[in-house]
Short mmCIF file of C-alpha atoms in Angstrom, two decimals:
data_model
loop_
_atom_site.label_atom_id
_atom_site.label_comp_id
_atom_site.label_asym_id
_atom_site.label_seq_id
_atom_site.Cartn_x
_atom_site.Cartn_y
_atom_site.Cartn_z
CA MET X 769 36.10 -37.52 -27.96
CA GLY X 770 36.15 -33.55 -28.92
CA SER X 771 38.76 -31.82 -30.63
CA TYR X 772 41.42 -30.14 -28.34
CA PHE X 773 43.09 -26.56 -29.37
CA GLY X 774 45.96 -24.47 -28.31
CA ILE X 775 46.01 -21.25 -26.48
CA SER X 776 45.54 -19.27 -29.56
CA THR X 777 42.49 -21.23 -30.60
CA ILE X 778 40.99 -21.14 -27.20
CA LEU X 779 41.31 -17.21 -27.12
CA VAL X 780 39.67 -17.02 -30.76
CA LEU X 781 36.62 -19.16 -29.38
CA CYS X 782 36.26 -16.99 -26.46
CA LEU X 783 36.10 -13.92 -28.72
CA LEU X 784 33.49 -15.79 -30.37
CA GLY X 785 31.30 -16.26 -27.50
CA TYR X 786 32.41 -19.75 -26.28
CA SER X 787 33.10 -20.71 -22.93
CA ALA X 788 36.76 -21.71 -22.78
CA ASN X 789 35.55 -24.81 -20.68
CA ALA X 790 33.26 -25.93 -23.43
CA GLU X 791 34.03 -29.03 -25.49
CA VAL X 792 34.16 -28.08 -29.30
CA PHE X 793 33.53 -30.54 -31.72
CA ARG X 794 35.27 -29.38 -35.08
CA VAL X 795 33.87 -30.60 -38.34
CA PRO X 796 36.86 -31.68 -40.42
CA GLY X 797 37.02 -31.47 -44.07
CA ALA X 798 38.83 -29.47 -46.97
CA PRO X 799 36.82 -26.97 -48.68
CA GLY X 800 34.86 -28.57 -51.53
CA SER X 801 34.42 -31.76 -49.56
CA ASP X 802 31.27 -33.71 -48.46
CA ILE X 803 31.14 -33.27 -44.66
CA THR X 804 27.76 -34.85 -44.17
CA GLN X 805 29.21 -37.97 -42.20
CA ALA X 806 31.81 -35.89 -40.40
CA LEU X 807 28.85 -33.42 -39.49
CA LEU X 808 26.66 -36.36 -38.24
CA LYS X 809 29.53 -37.71 -36.17
CA ALA X 810 30.38 -34.39 -34.36
CA PHE X 811 26.56 -33.81 -33.58
CA THR X 812 26.41 -37.35 -32.23
CA SER X 813 29.19 -36.68 -30.13
CA ALA X 814 28.15 -33.32 -28.87
CA CYS X 815 24.50 -34.67 -28.31
CA GLN X 816 26.03 -37.34 -25.95
CA ALA X 817 28.45 -34.94 -23.86
CA PRO X 818 27.35 -34.43 -20.44
CA ALA X 819 27.87 -30.39 -20.29
CA PRO X 820 26.90 -28.10 -22.89
CA SER X 821 28.99 -28.09 -26.11
CA GLN X 822 29.44 -26.85 -29.68
CA VAL X 823 29.66 -28.14 -33.22
CA LEU X 824 31.99 -25.81 -35.21
CA ILE X 825 31.78 -25.96 -39.24
CA PRO X 826 34.83 -23.57 -40.09
CA LYS X 827 34.78 -21.06 -43.07
CA GLY X 828 34.86 -22.52 -46.38
CA GLU X 829 32.43 -24.06 -48.86
CA TYR X 830 31.41 -27.52 -48.36
CA LYS X 831 29.04 -30.05 -49.83
CA LEU X 832 26.19 -31.48 -47.50
CA GLY X 833 23.69 -34.25 -48.25
CA GLU X 834 20.51 -35.12 -46.42
CA ILE X 835 21.20 -35.19 -42.76
CA ALA X 836 19.08 -35.54 -39.80
CA MET X 837 20.47 -34.36 -36.36
CA THR X 838 18.37 -36.12 -33.85
CA GLY X 839 17.82 -35.85 -29.99
CA PRO X 840 17.21 -36.08 -27.27
CA CYS X 841 20.55 -34.80 -25.99
CA LYS X 842 22.13 -35.05 -22.56
CA SER X 843 22.84 -31.25 -22.68
CA PRO X 844 22.31 -28.11 -24.83
CA VAL X 845 23.95 -28.21 -28.27
CA GLU X 846 25.13 -25.45 -30.21
CA ILE X 847 25.98 -25.47 -33.90
CA THR X 848 28.02 -22.69 -35.26
CA LEU X 849 28.19 -22.66 -39.14
CA GLN X 850 30.74 -20.04 -40.19
CA GLY X 851 31.14 -21.39 -43.78
CA THR X 852 28.69 -22.26 -46.72
CA VAL X 853 27.13 -25.67 -47.07
CA LYS X 854 25.82 -26.60 -50.32
CA ALA X 855 23.07 -29.06 -51.31
CA ASP X 856 23.08 -31.81 -53.81
CA GLY X 857 21.48 -30.24 -56.89
CA ASN X 858 19.26 -33.50 -57.53
CA MET X 859 17.51 -34.26 -54.47
CA GLN X 860 13.89 -34.67 -56.12
CA GLY X 861 11.62 -37.23 -54.35
CA LYS X 862 13.34 -36.34 -51.09
CA GLU X 863 11.36 -34.14 -48.50
CA ARG X 864 14.07 -32.72 -46.49
CA TRP X 865 17.57 -31.72 -46.54
CA VAL X 866 18.85 -30.55 -43.13
CA VAL X 867 16.71 -31.51 -40.04
CA PHE X 868 17.11 -30.74 -36.23
CA GLU X 869 14.74 -32.86 -34.32
CA LYS X 870 13.83 -33.60 -30.68
CA ILE X 871 16.34 -31.34 -29.01
CA ASN X 872 15.80 -29.25 -26.24
CA GLY X 873 17.97 -26.22 -25.65
CA PHE X 874 19.67 -25.72 -29.19
CA LYS X 875 21.38 -23.03 -30.80
CA LEU X 876 22.37 -22.47 -34.51
CA ASN X 877 24.56 -19.48 -35.39
CA GLY X 878 27.66 -18.40 -37.05
CA GLY X 879 26.79 -16.13 -40.08
CA GLY X 880 27.14 -19.00 -42.26
CA ILE X 881 25.02 -19.80 -45.36
CA PHE X 882 22.80 -22.84 -46.37
CA ASP X 883 22.65 -22.86 -50.02
CA GLY X 884 19.84 -25.05 -51.38
CA GLU X 885 21.14 -25.13 -54.86
CA GLY X 886 17.59 -24.85 -55.93
CA ASN X 887 17.81 -23.43 -59.63
CA ALA X 888 17.48 -26.84 -61.37
CA ALA X 889 14.60 -28.02 -59.06
CA TRP X 890 12.45 -24.93 -59.77
CA ARG X 891 12.14 -25.87 -63.61
CA THR X 892 10.44 -29.26 -62.65
CA ASN X 893 8.51 -28.03 -59.60
CA ASN X 894 4.75 -27.76 -60.57
CA CYS X 895 3.55 -28.13 -56.84
CA HIS X 896 2.28 -24.36 -57.08
CA LYS X 897 -0.03 -25.81 -59.74
CA THR X 898 -1.47 -28.94 -58.69
CA PHE X 899 -1.61 -31.31 -55.69
CA GLU X 900 -0.03 -34.20 -57.66
CA CYS X 901 3.45 -33.28 -57.75
CA LYS X 902 6.80 -34.68 -56.63
CA LYS X 903 8.02 -33.35 -53.51
CA LEU X 904 11.21 -31.39 -53.15
CA PRO X 905 13.13 -31.07 -50.02
CA ILE X 906 12.68 -28.27 -47.42
CA SER X 907 16.05 -26.90 -46.85
CA LEU X 908 16.03 -26.54 -42.81
CA ARG X 909 13.47 -28.38 -40.57
CA PHE X 910 13.14 -27.88 -37.01
CA ASP X 911 10.82 -30.66 -35.71
CA PHE X 912 9.89 -30.98 -32.00
CA VAL X 913 12.81 -28.37 -31.09
CA ASP X 914 12.35 -26.61 -27.70
CA ASN X 915 14.16 -23.82 -26.04
CA ALA X 916 16.04 -22.82 -29.27
CA ASP X 917 17.97 -19.67 -30.56
CA ILE X 918 18.65 -19.58 -34.39
CA ARG X 919 20.38 -16.40 -35.71
CA ASP X 920 22.65 -14.79 -37.98
CA ILE X 921 22.31 -17.66 -40.42
CA THR X 922 21.36 -17.33 -44.24
CA SER X 923 19.26 -19.75 -46.34
CA MET X 924 19.25 -19.08 -50.11
CA ASP X 925 17.96 -20.77 -53.19
CA SER X 926 15.90 -23.39 -51.46
CA LYS X 927 14.25 -26.27 -53.48
CA ASN X 928 11.10 -26.13 -51.53
CA PHE X 929 10.49 -23.85 -48.24
CA HIS X 930 13.50 -22.60 -46.76
CA ILE X 931 12.63 -22.87 -42.95
CA ASN X 932 9.95 -25.27 -41.64
CA VAL X 933 9.03 -25.43 -37.89
CA ILE X 934 6.62 -27.88 -36.39
CA SER X 935 5.77 -28.60 -32.95
CA GLY X 936 8.17 -26.46 -31.35
CA LYS X 937 8.34 -24.30 -27.92
CA ASN X 938 10.04 -21.21 -26.89
CA MET X 939 12.08 -20.41 -30.10
CA THR X 940 13.64 -17.55 -31.37
CA PHE X 941 14.79 -16.62 -35.03
CA ASP X 942 16.91 -13.49 -35.05
CA ASN X 943 18.78 -11.71 -37.87
CA ILE X 944 17.89 -14.67 -40.46
CA LYS X 945 18.30 -13.68 -43.98
CA ILE X 946 16.51 -15.69 -46.69
CA SER X 947 16.96 -15.07 -50.62
CA ALA X 948 15.44 -17.08 -53.53
CA PRO X 949 14.27 -15.14 -56.57
CA ALA X 950 10.66 -13.96 -56.92
CA GLU X 951 9.77 -16.47 -59.69
CA SER X 952 11.08 -19.50 -57.64
CA PRO X 953 7.97 -21.82 -56.59
CA ASN X 954 6.92 -22.79 -53.25
CA THR X 955 9.79 -21.25 -51.56
CA ASP X 956 8.20 -20.12 -48.50
CA GLY X 957 10.59 -18.15 -46.16
CA ILE X 958 9.54 -19.54 -42.59
CA HIS X 959 6.38 -21.67 -42.46
CA LEU X 960 5.36 -22.48 -38.75
CA GLY X 961 2.68 -24.85 -37.55
CA ARG X 962 1.58 -26.43 -33.77
CA CYS X 963 4.29 -24.30 -32.05
CA ASP X 964 3.88 -22.19 -29.00
CA GLY X 965 6.06 -19.22 -28.13
CA VAL X 966 7.96 -18.56 -31.44
CA LYS X 967 9.73 -15.07 -32.05
CA ILE X 968 10.87 -14.04 -35.62
CA LEU X 969 13.04 -10.88 -35.36
CA ASN X 970 15.14 -8.61 -37.22
CA SER X 971 15.21 -10.45 -40.40
CA LYS X 972 15.05 -9.95 -44.25
CA ILE X 973 13.18 -12.17 -46.27
CA ALA X 974 13.15 -12.29 -50.14
CA THR X 975 11.70 -15.31 -51.85
CA GLY X 976 9.05 -16.69 -54.44
CA ASP X 977 6.18 -17.60 -51.92
CA ASP X 978 4.85 -16.28 -48.64
CA CYS X 979 7.90 -14.75 -46.48
CA ILE X 980 6.28 -16.16 -43.46
CA SER X 981 3.36 -18.55 -43.40
CA VAL X 982 1.36 -19.59 -40.36
CA GLY X 983 -0.17 -23.05 -40.17
CA ASP X 984 -2.74 -24.70 -38.03
CA GLY X 985 -2.10 -25.01 -34.44
CA MET X 986 0.07 -21.90 -34.03
CA LYS X 987 -0.11 -20.14 -30.74
CA ASN X 988 1.75 -17.00 -29.61
CA LEU X 989 3.70 -15.86 -32.48
CA LEU X 990 5.49 -12.57 -32.73
CA VAL X 991 6.96 -11.25 -35.92
CA GLU X 992 8.75 -7.87 -35.47
CA LYS X 993 11.09 -5.91 -37.60
CA VAL X 994 10.99 -8.30 -40.59
CA VAL X 995 11.53 -6.75 -44.23
CA CYS X 996 9.62 -8.99 -46.62
CA GLY X 997 10.04 -8.91 -50.48
CA PRO X 998 9.85 -9.99 -53.19
CA GLY X 999 7.35 -12.68 -52.07
CA HIS X 1000 3.65 -13.40 -51.27
CA GLY X 1001 3.71 -11.41 -48.10
CA ILE X 1002 2.88 -12.55 -44.57
CA SER X 1003 0.03 -15.06 -44.16
CA VAL X 1004 -2.00 -16.85 -41.67
CA GLY X 1005 -2.94 -20.02 -43.39
CA SER X 1006 -4.13 -21.54 -45.60
CA LEU X 1007 -6.46 -23.16 -43.01
CA GLY X 1008 -9.09 -25.72 -43.68
CA ARG X 1009 -7.59 -27.70 -46.19
CA TYR X 1010 -7.18 -30.99 -44.13
CA GLY X 1011 -9.61 -32.66 -41.63
CA PHE X 1012 -7.29 -32.89 -38.27
CA GLU X 1013 -6.32 -29.06 -38.03
CA GLU X 1014 -5.97 -27.19 -34.66
CA ASP X 1015 -6.90 -23.84 -33.55
CA VAL X 1016 -4.75 -20.75 -34.22
CA ALA X 1017 -4.35 -18.26 -31.27
CA GLY X 1018 -2.04 -15.21 -30.82
CA VAL X 1019 -0.26 -14.05 -33.80
CA ARG X 1020 1.24 -10.38 -33.53
CA VAL X 1021 2.93 -8.93 -36.69
CA VAL X 1022 4.49 -5.65 -35.78
CA ASN X 1023 6.83 -2.84 -37.00
CA CYS X 1024 7.60 -4.66 -40.38
CA THR X 1025 8.07 -3.63 -44.15
CA LEU X 1026 6.76 -5.26 -47.08
CA VAL X 1027 8.22 -4.28 -50.54
CA GLY X 1028 6.77 -5.27 -53.95
CA THR X 1029 5.08 -8.29 -52.60
CA ASP X 1030 1.94 -10.03 -54.60
CA ASN X 1031 0.22 -9.93 -51.20
CA GLY X 1032 0.55 -8.29 -47.83
CA LEU X 1033 -1.19 -8.88 -44.66
CA ARG X 1034 -3.21 -11.97 -45.52
CA ILE X 1035 -5.53 -14.59 -43.69
CA LYS X 1036 -6.81 -17.39 -46.12
CA THR X 1037 -9.09 -20.28 -45.48
CA TRP X 1038 -10.51 -22.89 -47.65
CA PRO X 1039 -14.09 -23.21 -48.64
CA SER X 1040 -15.71 -26.50 -48.00
CA ALA X 1041 -13.20 -26.83 -45.51
CA LYS X 1042 -12.68 -30.41 -43.97
CA CYS X 1043 -12.71 -29.09 -40.28
CA THR X 1044 -14.24 -26.45 -37.95
CA THR X 1045 -11.51 -24.66 -36.11
CA THR X 1046 -10.86 -21.12 -34.88
CA ALA X 1047 -8.34 -18.52 -35.61
CA SER X 1048 -8.14 -15.80 -32.94
CA GLY X 1049 -6.24 -12.90 -31.82
CA ILE X 1050 -4.25 -12.07 -34.88
CA HIS X 1051 -3.08 -8.63 -35.00
CA PHE X 1052 -0.94 -6.70 -37.62
CA GLU X 1053 0.23 -3.23 -36.48
CA ASP X 1054 2.66 -0.69 -37.47
CA ILE X 1055 3.34 -1.87 -41.09
CA ILE X 1056 4.98 -0.02 -44.08
CA LEU X 1057 3.93 -0.97 -47.51
CA GLN X 1058 5.98 -0.38 -50.71
CA ASN X 1059 4.04 -1.09 -54.02
CA VAL X 1060 2.16 -4.21 -52.27
CA SER X 1061 -0.60 -5.72 -54.25
CA ASN X 1062 -3.75 -6.83 -52.15
CA PRO X 1063 -2.20 -5.10 -49.02
CA ILE X 1064 -4.90 -6.06 -46.45
CA LEU X 1065 -6.76 -9.28 -47.46
CA ILE X 1066 -9.19 -11.74 -45.58
CA ASP X 1067 -9.77 -14.51 -48.00
CA GLN X 1068 -12.04 -17.32 -46.72
CA GLU X 1069 -12.57 -18.35 -50.62
CA TYR X 1070 -9.16 -19.40 -51.04
CA CYS X 1071 -9.11 -22.05 -53.83
CA PRO X 1072 -5.98 -22.31 -55.63
CA TRP X 1073 -6.35 -24.51 -59.02
CA ASN X 1074 -9.95 -24.38 -58.50
CA GLN X 1075 -9.89 -27.77 -56.46
CA CYS X 1076 -12.61 -27.22 -53.92
CA ASN X 1077 -16.28 -26.11 -53.92
CA LYS X 1078 -16.87 -22.47 -53.48
CA GLN X 1079 -20.61 -22.94 -53.10
CA LYS X 1080 -19.58 -24.35 -49.49
CA PRO X 1081 -18.70 -21.78 -47.19
CA SER X 1082 -15.63 -21.93 -45.07
CA THR X 1083 -16.13 -23.28 -41.61
CA ILE X 1084 -13.13 -21.52 -40.23
CA LYS X 1085 -14.21 -19.08 -37.55
CA LEU X 1086 -12.06 -15.93 -37.55
CA VAL X 1087 -12.49 -13.73 -34.44
CA ASP X 1088 -10.56 -10.90 -32.78
CA ILE X 1089 -8.75 -9.52 -35.92
CA SER X 1090 -6.95 -6.36 -36.20
CA PHE X 1091 -5.11 -4.19 -38.54
CA ARG X 1092 -3.83 -1.05 -37.08
CA LYS X 1093 -1.54 1.68 -38.49
CA ILE X 1094 -1.01 0.22 -41.84
CA ARG X 1095 0.50 2.77 -44.49
CA GLY X 1096 2.03 3.04 -47.68
CA THR X 1097 1.44 2.27 -51.47
CA SER X 1098 -0.77 -0.46 -53.23
CA GLY X 1099 0.53 -2.11 -56.32
CA ASN X 1100 -3.23 -2.63 -57.37
CA LYS X 1101 -6.72 -0.89 -56.41
CA ASP X 1102 -7.61 -3.62 -54.12
CA ALA X 1103 -6.19 -2.04 -51.02
CA VAL X 1104 -8.48 -3.82 -48.40
CA LYS X 1105 -10.48 -7.04 -49.27
CA LEU X 1106 -12.41 -8.48 -46.28
CA LEU X 1107 -13.95 -11.54 -47.74
CA CYS X 1108 -15.33 -13.39 -44.66
CA SER X 1109 -17.31 -16.75 -44.58
CA LYS X 1110 -21.09 -16.51 -45.39
CA GLY X 1111 -21.51 -19.63 -42.92
CA ILE X 1112 -19.45 -18.16 -40.25
CA PRO X 1113 -19.21 -14.22 -40.50
CA CYS X 1114 -15.90 -12.86 -39.12
CA GLU X 1115 -16.27 -11.25 -35.64
CA ASN X 1116 -14.46 -8.42 -33.94
CA VAL X 1117 -12.58 -7.37 -36.82
CA GLU X 1118 -11.03 -3.95 -36.19
CA ILE X 1119 -9.42 -1.51 -38.55
CA GLY X 1120 -7.60 1.32 -37.39
CA ASP X 1121 -5.51 4.11 -38.77
CA ILE X 1122 -4.92 3.01 -42.26
CA ASN X 1123 -3.46 5.09 -45.04
CA ILE X 1124 -2.86 3.10 -48.29
CA GLU X 1125 -2.46 4.95 -51.59
CA TYR X 1126 -3.09 3.75 -55.21
CA LYS X 1127 -2.05 6.09 -58.30
CA GLY X 1128 -3.02 3.43 -60.85
CA ALA X 1129 -5.07 4.44 -64.04
CA ASP X 1130 -7.89 2.16 -63.13
CA GLY X 1131 -9.11 4.26 -60.32
CA PRO X 1132 -8.58 5.00 -56.48
CA PRO X 1133 -8.07 2.06 -54.04
CA THR X 1134 -11.09 0.30 -52.70
CA PHE X 1135 -12.05 -1.27 -49.33
CA GLN X 1136 -14.54 -4.26 -49.83
CA CYS X 1137 -16.33 -5.98 -47.11
CA SER X 1138 -18.29 -9.21 -47.40
CA ASN X 1139 -19.87 -10.94 -44.32
CA VAL X 1140 -18.07 -8.69 -41.78
CA ASN X 1141 -18.91 -5.42 -39.87
CA PRO X 1142 -15.64 -3.90 -39.12
CA LYS X 1143 -14.97 -1.86 -36.19
CA LEU X 1144 -13.44 1.53 -37.68
CA VAL X 1145 -10.85 3.34 -35.15
CA GLY X 1146 -9.11 6.49 -36.27
CA THR X 1147 -9.08 7.32 -39.95
CA GLN X 1148 -9.25 5.03 -43.00
CA VAL X 1149 -7.75 5.63 -46.50
CA PRO X 1150 -9.64 4.17 -48.47
CA LYS X 1151 -12.96 4.60 -47.03
CA ALA X 1152 -14.16 1.56 -45.40
CA CYS X 1153 -16.34 -0.86 -47.31
CA SER X 1154 -16.31 1.69 -50.36
CA GLY X 1155 -15.51 -0.74 -53.00
CA GLY X 1156 -17.83 -3.45 -54.86
CA SER X 1157 -20.74 -4.78 -53.04
CA ALA X 1158 -20.71 -4.61 -49.54
CA VAL X 1159 -22.24 -7.50 -47.93
CA MET X 1160 -22.52 -6.99 -44.22
CA ALA X 1161 -22.59 -9.64 -41.55
CA PRO X 1162 -26.24 -10.66 -40.51
CA GLY X 1163 -27.56 -8.05 -37.95
CA SER X 1164 -25.07 -5.47 -38.90
CA SER X 1165 -25.44 -1.84 -40.48
CA SER X 1166 -23.53 -0.45 -43.11
#
């Protein structure tokens, strides 16, 4: 049974965008209390409702333990978080905090905050240094969620990734705020893989790892009007670490701003890759850089912690890649590095109208090329393939 309200409450719900006829399941609990079971009960009731319904978490600060809200549901479900939910500070060994899975027709909104309470966990996290590490929970997981609209929420201080999206279709993330200190390890903002038709819009991401990271199998991703920084930039990859990966096709990053990030726009694949896949149709356009290190980077020799064989070239094929209208300032002299695989050189890479300045004492900005013959459109500052040794793709001219 849903909770029923008086006329004044119904008026407030209408002003918030609810239908007066919709059934609303309000999560009970005093501020400071643990609402895990109450939320699970409310979601289960909403999921079984014959018509679209809402789950309402009112203003206030609440404790929330590990929870999985699982469909399929009989009708679309909307969860409105107006308050703040806080994770247990000690969740080492767990791989998830809040999970939404197997739901078709889903909304999450309300202006509330998911606080991962990551401070204590970061001190014990060495996953950025070694594969052999104890896992920490991802704050928000969306697994097999289709036709979803997630907007107006905040994720702060996640122990691991803030948001992980896997195997979803037709999803929109709008006005998402993500925050964690620059030194917080493995706190990717939004990581996506094996999804089709995802939009990330009008969002601000400040964290300790990639603001947005794109895994294998991703298709038709649009990232637009996102401010990133601090963090490690916006990355496609890493690709090729595992032996069962799928192709990436159709990634557009447009009208975004990167501020003080360790990397900018990056595509990274492993040498001695365990699979042979293709990443194609990856386009970055109209990007503003503010003191961004490695602003444009294709790195097909990505090998963290030296746990791979760089003598074996990457077997990930990169084709139809473009960087257009990229402008601003670099935090180091490596403004552009296109380090493609000597085994499978990059194909159809376009550099159009870039203007990246660097004022450091170690010299002017450089544009390095290896195993690639980029198509140049408009002006390039710095001059294309001007830094280091330019190793061109077979059959190309410098």
